[in-house]
Structure formats: structure tokens, C-alpha cells
Short mmCIF file of C-alpha atoms in Angstrom, two decimals:
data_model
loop_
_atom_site.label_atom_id
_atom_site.label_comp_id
_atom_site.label_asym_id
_atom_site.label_seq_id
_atom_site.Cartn_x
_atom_site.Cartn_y
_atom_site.Cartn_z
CA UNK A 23 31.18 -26.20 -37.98
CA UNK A 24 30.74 -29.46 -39.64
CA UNK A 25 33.44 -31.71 -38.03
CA UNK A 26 32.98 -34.71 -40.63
CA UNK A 27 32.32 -34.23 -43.90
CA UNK A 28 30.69 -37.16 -45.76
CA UNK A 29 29.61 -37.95 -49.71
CA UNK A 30 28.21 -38.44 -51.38
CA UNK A 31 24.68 -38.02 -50.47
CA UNK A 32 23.33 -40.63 -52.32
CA UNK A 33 24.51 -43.83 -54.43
CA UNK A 34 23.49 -46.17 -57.01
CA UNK A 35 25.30 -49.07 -57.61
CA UNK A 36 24.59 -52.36 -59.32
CA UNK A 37 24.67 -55.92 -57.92
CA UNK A 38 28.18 -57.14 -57.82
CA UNK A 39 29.63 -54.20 -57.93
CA UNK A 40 32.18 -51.95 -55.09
CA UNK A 41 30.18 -48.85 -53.19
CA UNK A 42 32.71 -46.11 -52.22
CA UNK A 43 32.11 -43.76 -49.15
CA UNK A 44 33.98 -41.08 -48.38
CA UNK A 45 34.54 -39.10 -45.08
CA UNK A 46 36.68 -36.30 -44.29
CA UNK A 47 37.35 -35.17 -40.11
CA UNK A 48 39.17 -31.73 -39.17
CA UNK A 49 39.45 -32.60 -35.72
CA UNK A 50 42.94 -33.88 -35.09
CA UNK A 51 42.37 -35.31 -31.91
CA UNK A 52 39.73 -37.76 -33.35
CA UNK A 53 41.66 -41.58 -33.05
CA UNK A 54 38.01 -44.06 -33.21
CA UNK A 55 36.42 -44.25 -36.51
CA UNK A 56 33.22 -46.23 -37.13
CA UNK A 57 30.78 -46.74 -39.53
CA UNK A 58 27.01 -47.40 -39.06
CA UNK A 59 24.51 -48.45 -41.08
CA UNK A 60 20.77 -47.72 -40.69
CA UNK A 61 17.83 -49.08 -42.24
CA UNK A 62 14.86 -46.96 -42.89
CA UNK A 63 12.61 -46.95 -38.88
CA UNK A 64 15.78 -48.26 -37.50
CA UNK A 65 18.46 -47.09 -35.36
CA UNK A 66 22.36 -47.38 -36.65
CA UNK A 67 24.06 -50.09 -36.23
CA UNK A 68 27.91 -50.51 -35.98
CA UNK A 69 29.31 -51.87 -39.22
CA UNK A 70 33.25 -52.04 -39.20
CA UNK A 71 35.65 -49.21 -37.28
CA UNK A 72 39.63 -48.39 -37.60
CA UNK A 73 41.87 -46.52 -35.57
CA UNK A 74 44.63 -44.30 -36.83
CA UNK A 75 47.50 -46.63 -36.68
CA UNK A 76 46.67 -49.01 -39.61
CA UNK A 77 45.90 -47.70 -43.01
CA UNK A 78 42.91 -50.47 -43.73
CA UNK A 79 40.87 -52.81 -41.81
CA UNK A 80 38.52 -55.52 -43.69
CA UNK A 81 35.24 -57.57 -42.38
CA UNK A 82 34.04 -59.73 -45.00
CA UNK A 83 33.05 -57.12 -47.97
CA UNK A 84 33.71 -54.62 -45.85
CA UNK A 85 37.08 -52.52 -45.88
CA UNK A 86 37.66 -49.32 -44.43
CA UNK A 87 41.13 -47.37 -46.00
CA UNK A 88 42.28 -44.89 -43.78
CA UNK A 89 45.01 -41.74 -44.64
CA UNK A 90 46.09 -39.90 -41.53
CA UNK A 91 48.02 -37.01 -43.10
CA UNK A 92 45.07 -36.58 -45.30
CA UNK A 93 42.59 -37.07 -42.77
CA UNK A 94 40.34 -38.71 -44.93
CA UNK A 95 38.50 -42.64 -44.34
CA UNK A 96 36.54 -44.47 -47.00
CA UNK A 97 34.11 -47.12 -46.35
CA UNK A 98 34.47 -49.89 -49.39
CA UNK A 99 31.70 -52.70 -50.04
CA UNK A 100 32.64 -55.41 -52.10
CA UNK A 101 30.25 -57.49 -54.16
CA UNK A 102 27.27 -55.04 -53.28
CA UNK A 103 23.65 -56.95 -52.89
CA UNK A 104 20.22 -55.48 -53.07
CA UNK A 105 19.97 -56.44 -49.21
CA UNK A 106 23.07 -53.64 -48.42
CA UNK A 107 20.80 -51.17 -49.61
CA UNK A 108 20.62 -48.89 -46.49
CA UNK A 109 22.33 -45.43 -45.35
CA UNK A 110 25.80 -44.82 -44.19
CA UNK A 111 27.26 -42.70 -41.52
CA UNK A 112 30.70 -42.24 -41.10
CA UNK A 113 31.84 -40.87 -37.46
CA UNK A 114 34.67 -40.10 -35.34
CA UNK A 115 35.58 -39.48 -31.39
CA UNK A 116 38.28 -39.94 -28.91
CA UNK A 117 39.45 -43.22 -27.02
CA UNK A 118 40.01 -41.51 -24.05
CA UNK A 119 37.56 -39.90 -21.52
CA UNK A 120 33.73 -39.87 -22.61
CA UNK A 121 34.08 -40.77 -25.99
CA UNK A 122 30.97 -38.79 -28.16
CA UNK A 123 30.43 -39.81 -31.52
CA UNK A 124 30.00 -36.86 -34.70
CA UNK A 125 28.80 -38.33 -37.33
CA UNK A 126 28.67 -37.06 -40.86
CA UNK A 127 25.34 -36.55 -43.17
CA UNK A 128 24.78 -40.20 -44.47
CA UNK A 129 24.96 -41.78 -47.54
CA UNK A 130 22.19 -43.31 -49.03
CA UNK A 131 23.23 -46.68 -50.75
CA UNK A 132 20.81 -48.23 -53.27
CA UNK A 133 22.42 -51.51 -54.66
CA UNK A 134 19.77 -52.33 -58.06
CA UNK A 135 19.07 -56.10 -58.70
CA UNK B 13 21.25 -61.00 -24.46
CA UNK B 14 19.51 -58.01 -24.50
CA UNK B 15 20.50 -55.33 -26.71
CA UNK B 16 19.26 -51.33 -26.35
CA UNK B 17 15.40 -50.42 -25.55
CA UNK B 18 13.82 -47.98 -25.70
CA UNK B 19 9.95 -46.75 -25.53
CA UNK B 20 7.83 -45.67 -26.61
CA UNK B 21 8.46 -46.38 -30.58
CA UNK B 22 6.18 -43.25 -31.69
CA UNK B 23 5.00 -40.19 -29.96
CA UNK B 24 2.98 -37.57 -31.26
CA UNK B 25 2.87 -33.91 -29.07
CA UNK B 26 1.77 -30.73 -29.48
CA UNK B 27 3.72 -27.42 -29.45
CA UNK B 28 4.55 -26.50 -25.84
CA UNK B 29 3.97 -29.99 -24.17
CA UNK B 30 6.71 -31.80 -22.30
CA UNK B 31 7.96 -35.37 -23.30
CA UNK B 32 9.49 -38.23 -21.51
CA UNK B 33 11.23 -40.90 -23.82
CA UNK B 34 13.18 -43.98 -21.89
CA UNK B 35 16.34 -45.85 -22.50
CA UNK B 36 17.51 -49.12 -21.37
CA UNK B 37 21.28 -50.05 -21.44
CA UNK B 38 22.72 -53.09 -23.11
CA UNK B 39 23.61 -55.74 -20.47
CA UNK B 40 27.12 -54.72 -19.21
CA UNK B 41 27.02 -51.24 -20.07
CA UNK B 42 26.92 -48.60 -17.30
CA UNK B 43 26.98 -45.43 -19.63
CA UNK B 44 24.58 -43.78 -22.08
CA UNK B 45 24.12 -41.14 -24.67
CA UNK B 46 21.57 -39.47 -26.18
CA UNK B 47 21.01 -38.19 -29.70
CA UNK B 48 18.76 -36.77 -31.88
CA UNK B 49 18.34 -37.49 -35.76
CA UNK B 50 16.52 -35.04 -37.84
CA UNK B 51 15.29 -36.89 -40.98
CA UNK B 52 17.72 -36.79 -43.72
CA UNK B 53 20.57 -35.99 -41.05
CA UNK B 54 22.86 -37.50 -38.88
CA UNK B 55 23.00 -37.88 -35.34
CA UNK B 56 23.59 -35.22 -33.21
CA UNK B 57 24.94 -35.41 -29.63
CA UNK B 58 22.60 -34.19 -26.74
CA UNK B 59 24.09 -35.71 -24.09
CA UNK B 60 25.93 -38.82 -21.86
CA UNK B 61 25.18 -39.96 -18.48
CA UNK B 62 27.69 -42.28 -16.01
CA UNK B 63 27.04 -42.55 -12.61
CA UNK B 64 23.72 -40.76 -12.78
CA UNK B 65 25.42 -37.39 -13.12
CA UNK B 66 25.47 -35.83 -16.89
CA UNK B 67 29.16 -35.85 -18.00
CA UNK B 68 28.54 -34.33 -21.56
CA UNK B 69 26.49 -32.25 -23.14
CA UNK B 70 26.52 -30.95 -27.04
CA UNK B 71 25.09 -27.65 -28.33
CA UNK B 72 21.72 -28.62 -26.86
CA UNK B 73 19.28 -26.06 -24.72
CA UNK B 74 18.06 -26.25 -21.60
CA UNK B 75 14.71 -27.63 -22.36
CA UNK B 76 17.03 -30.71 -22.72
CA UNK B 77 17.37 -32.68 -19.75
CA UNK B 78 18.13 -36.25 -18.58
CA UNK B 79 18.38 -38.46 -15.69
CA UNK B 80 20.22 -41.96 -14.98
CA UNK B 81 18.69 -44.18 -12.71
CA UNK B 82 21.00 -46.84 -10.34
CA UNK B 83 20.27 -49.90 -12.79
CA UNK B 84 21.81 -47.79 -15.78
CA UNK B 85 18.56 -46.73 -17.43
CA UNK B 86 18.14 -43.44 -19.01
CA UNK B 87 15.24 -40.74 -19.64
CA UNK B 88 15.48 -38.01 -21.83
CA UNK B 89 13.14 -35.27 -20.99
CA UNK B 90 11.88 -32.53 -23.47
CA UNK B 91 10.11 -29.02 -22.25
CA UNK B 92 7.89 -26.63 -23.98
CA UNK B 93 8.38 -28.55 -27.49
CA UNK B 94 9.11 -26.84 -30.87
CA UNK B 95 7.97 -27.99 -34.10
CA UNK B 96 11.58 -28.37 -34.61
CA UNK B 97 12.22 -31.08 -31.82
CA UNK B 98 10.72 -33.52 -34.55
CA UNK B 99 13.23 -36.03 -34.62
CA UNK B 100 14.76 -39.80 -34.35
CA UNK B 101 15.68 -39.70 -31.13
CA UNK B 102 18.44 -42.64 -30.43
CA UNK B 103 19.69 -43.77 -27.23
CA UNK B 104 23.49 -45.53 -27.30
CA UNK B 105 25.12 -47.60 -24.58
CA UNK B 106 29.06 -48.22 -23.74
CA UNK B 107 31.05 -48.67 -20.79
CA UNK B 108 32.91 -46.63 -19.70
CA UNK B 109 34.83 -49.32 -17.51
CA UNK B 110 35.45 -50.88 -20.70
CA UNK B 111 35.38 -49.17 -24.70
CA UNK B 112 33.05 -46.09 -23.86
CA UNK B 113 33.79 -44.84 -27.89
CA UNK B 114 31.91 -48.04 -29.28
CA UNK B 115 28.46 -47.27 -28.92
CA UNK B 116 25.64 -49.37 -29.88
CA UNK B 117 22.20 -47.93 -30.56
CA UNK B 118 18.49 -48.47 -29.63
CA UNK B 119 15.98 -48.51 -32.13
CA UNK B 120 15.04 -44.95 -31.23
CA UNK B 121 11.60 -42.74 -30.56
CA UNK B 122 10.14 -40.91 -33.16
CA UNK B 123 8.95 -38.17 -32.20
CA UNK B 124 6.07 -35.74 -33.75
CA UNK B 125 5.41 -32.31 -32.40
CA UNK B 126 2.14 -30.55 -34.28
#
């Protein structure tokens, strides 16, 4: 059972312009929700997270929206470059006790010059 | 300051061999995690050691098995290898005295079975 759902697979976008991830959880009792980003013969690396109690957080051109009732979280990157070209993983866990991270299936982000 | 290690970069094994693939913490962090990333996949959750005692474990088998050492470091050990065990493999560190559910990642083994 595929706890976080993730697309899409793959996306082109040019320079300048807004990527939009989406992720979908089932698990009610997830409350942490990062994002990583990995570059190809790298491991991920943590981008931006939210927790449940504020719809939308923002780092620079980074903005995750969040919708509880829906259960659904969207990574948003403003202003793509060519140098955010990389794949995406949404996850989720718990707060409390030993937190593991599910991840969904990646996004592949290619931001054209 | 050190963030997550991990060695070696590359392995290559053959079917039915046993690996050993090594993790060191980021400075302050006390607990680890293992996963594995099949290409064009994300991580999966093997599983997290705190204390030196394994406190999680996802849907993993046996031929999985780990060990914590007193200065936090990790191994992640890997009997009678499938072709299938070809993977990323990605070590995370937290602390548990602190925000165990932000994990930050190693660069990761990547490991070949043939």
C-alpha cells in the first residue's frame, strides 16, 4: 500500500517559470512533511517541510501549500533555473516516537534554459 | 561541521555474497536510519538504530541486519545477496533527544550485485 502518492513523474518547465508538485498521504496520523531534493549520484537533501497546522510555508522560491481535510501538499518553485533541475520527493512521518520517513516516487524536474 | 558519511561510495558483489556498508552520524545526532533506493524509486525504510538496539524496522527480511556502535556509527549488513538488493543505499541521522523526524542524508552506497 502506497502511503504517499506523488506526480507527476516527470516535469518540464522553462526558465522563469513556477514547477508544481503534488503529493497525496492516507495516513492520518502523519503531522511532519518534508521535501527533498536529489541530484543524480547524490543522496536527498532536505529542501523546505510544514506541519499540519499552517496551510503554507515559504523559503525563498520555495512554498509548500498544505490542505488537511484534503490531505494533499504541493511543493511550488518560483522563478525555476536550469540549476533546480533535480528530482523531488515528497514524504511524511510522525513527530512523536521514532519518526520514519515514506516518501513518495519522485518527480523529475527539468527546468530548460 | 561534519555532515553524514558513509563508505564505501560503490560496491560491486556477486549473488550470494554478504556486504558490509558503514554510516557515520552527523555531529550531534545519536540516531540513524537506513534506507534503500531502487533506481527510479524512492526511499524505502529498512531500519533505525538508538542506543545500539534496532527500534524500527520496515517490511525488510532477515538477511537485513544492522548494528550501532557507542560513538553513534552505523553498519548495515546484507546476507546471501539477490540481484534485487541493487540499490542506493542511504544512511540518515536525527536525534532523537532533539527532532528525530528531520533526517538528513549521507551520500549513500551504490550497490551492484551480478
Amino acid at each position: 500500500q502506497q502511503q504517499v502518492k506523488q506526480s507527476p513523474q516527470s516535469l518540464i518547465v522553462q526558465k522563469g517559470g513556477i514547477s508544481i508538485i503534488n503529493c497525496a498521504y492516507e495516513n492520518t496520523a502523519f503531522d511532519y512533511f518534508p521535501w527533498y531534493q536529489q541530484f543524480p549520484g547524490k543522496g536527498p537533501a532536505l529542501l523546505i517541510a510544514i506541519r499540519p497546522d499552517v496551510s503554507e510555508k515559504k523559503e525563498g522560491r520555495f512554498t509548500i501549500s498544505f490542505n488537511k481535510s484534503a490531505k494533499q501538499f504541493s511543493l511550488h518553485i518560483m522563478d525555476s533555473q536550469p540549476g533546480d533541475s533535480a528530482t523531488y520527493f515528497c514524504a511524511a512521518t510522525t513527530q512523536s516516537g521514532y519518526s520514519t520517513l515514506t516518501f513518495g516516487k519522485g518527480t523529475m524536474l527539468l527546468v530548460s534554459p | 561541521d561534519a555532515g553524514v558519511t558513509q563508505s564505501p561510495t560503490h560496491l560491486i558483489k556477486t549473488r550470494g555474497q554478504q556486504v558490509t556498508l558503514r554510516c557515520s552520524p552527523k555531529s550531534g545526532h545519536d540516531t540513524v536510519s537506513w534506507y534503500q533506493q531502487a533506481l527510479g524509486q524512492g526511499p524505502q525504510f529498512i531500519f533505525q538504530y538508538y542506543e545500539e538496539e534496532e527500534r524500527q524496522r520496515g517490511n525488510f527480511p532477515d538477511r537485513f541486519s544492522g548494528h550501532q556502535f557507542p560513538n553513534y556509527s552505523s553498519e548495515l549488513n546484507v546476507n546471501a545477496l539477490l540481484l534485487g538488493d541493487s540499490a542506493l543505499y542511504l544512511c540518515a541521522s536525527s536525534s532523537l533527544g532533539g527532532v528525530t523526524y528531520e533526517q538528513y542524508f549521507g551520500p549513500g552506497t551504490r550497490l551492484t550485485v551480478t
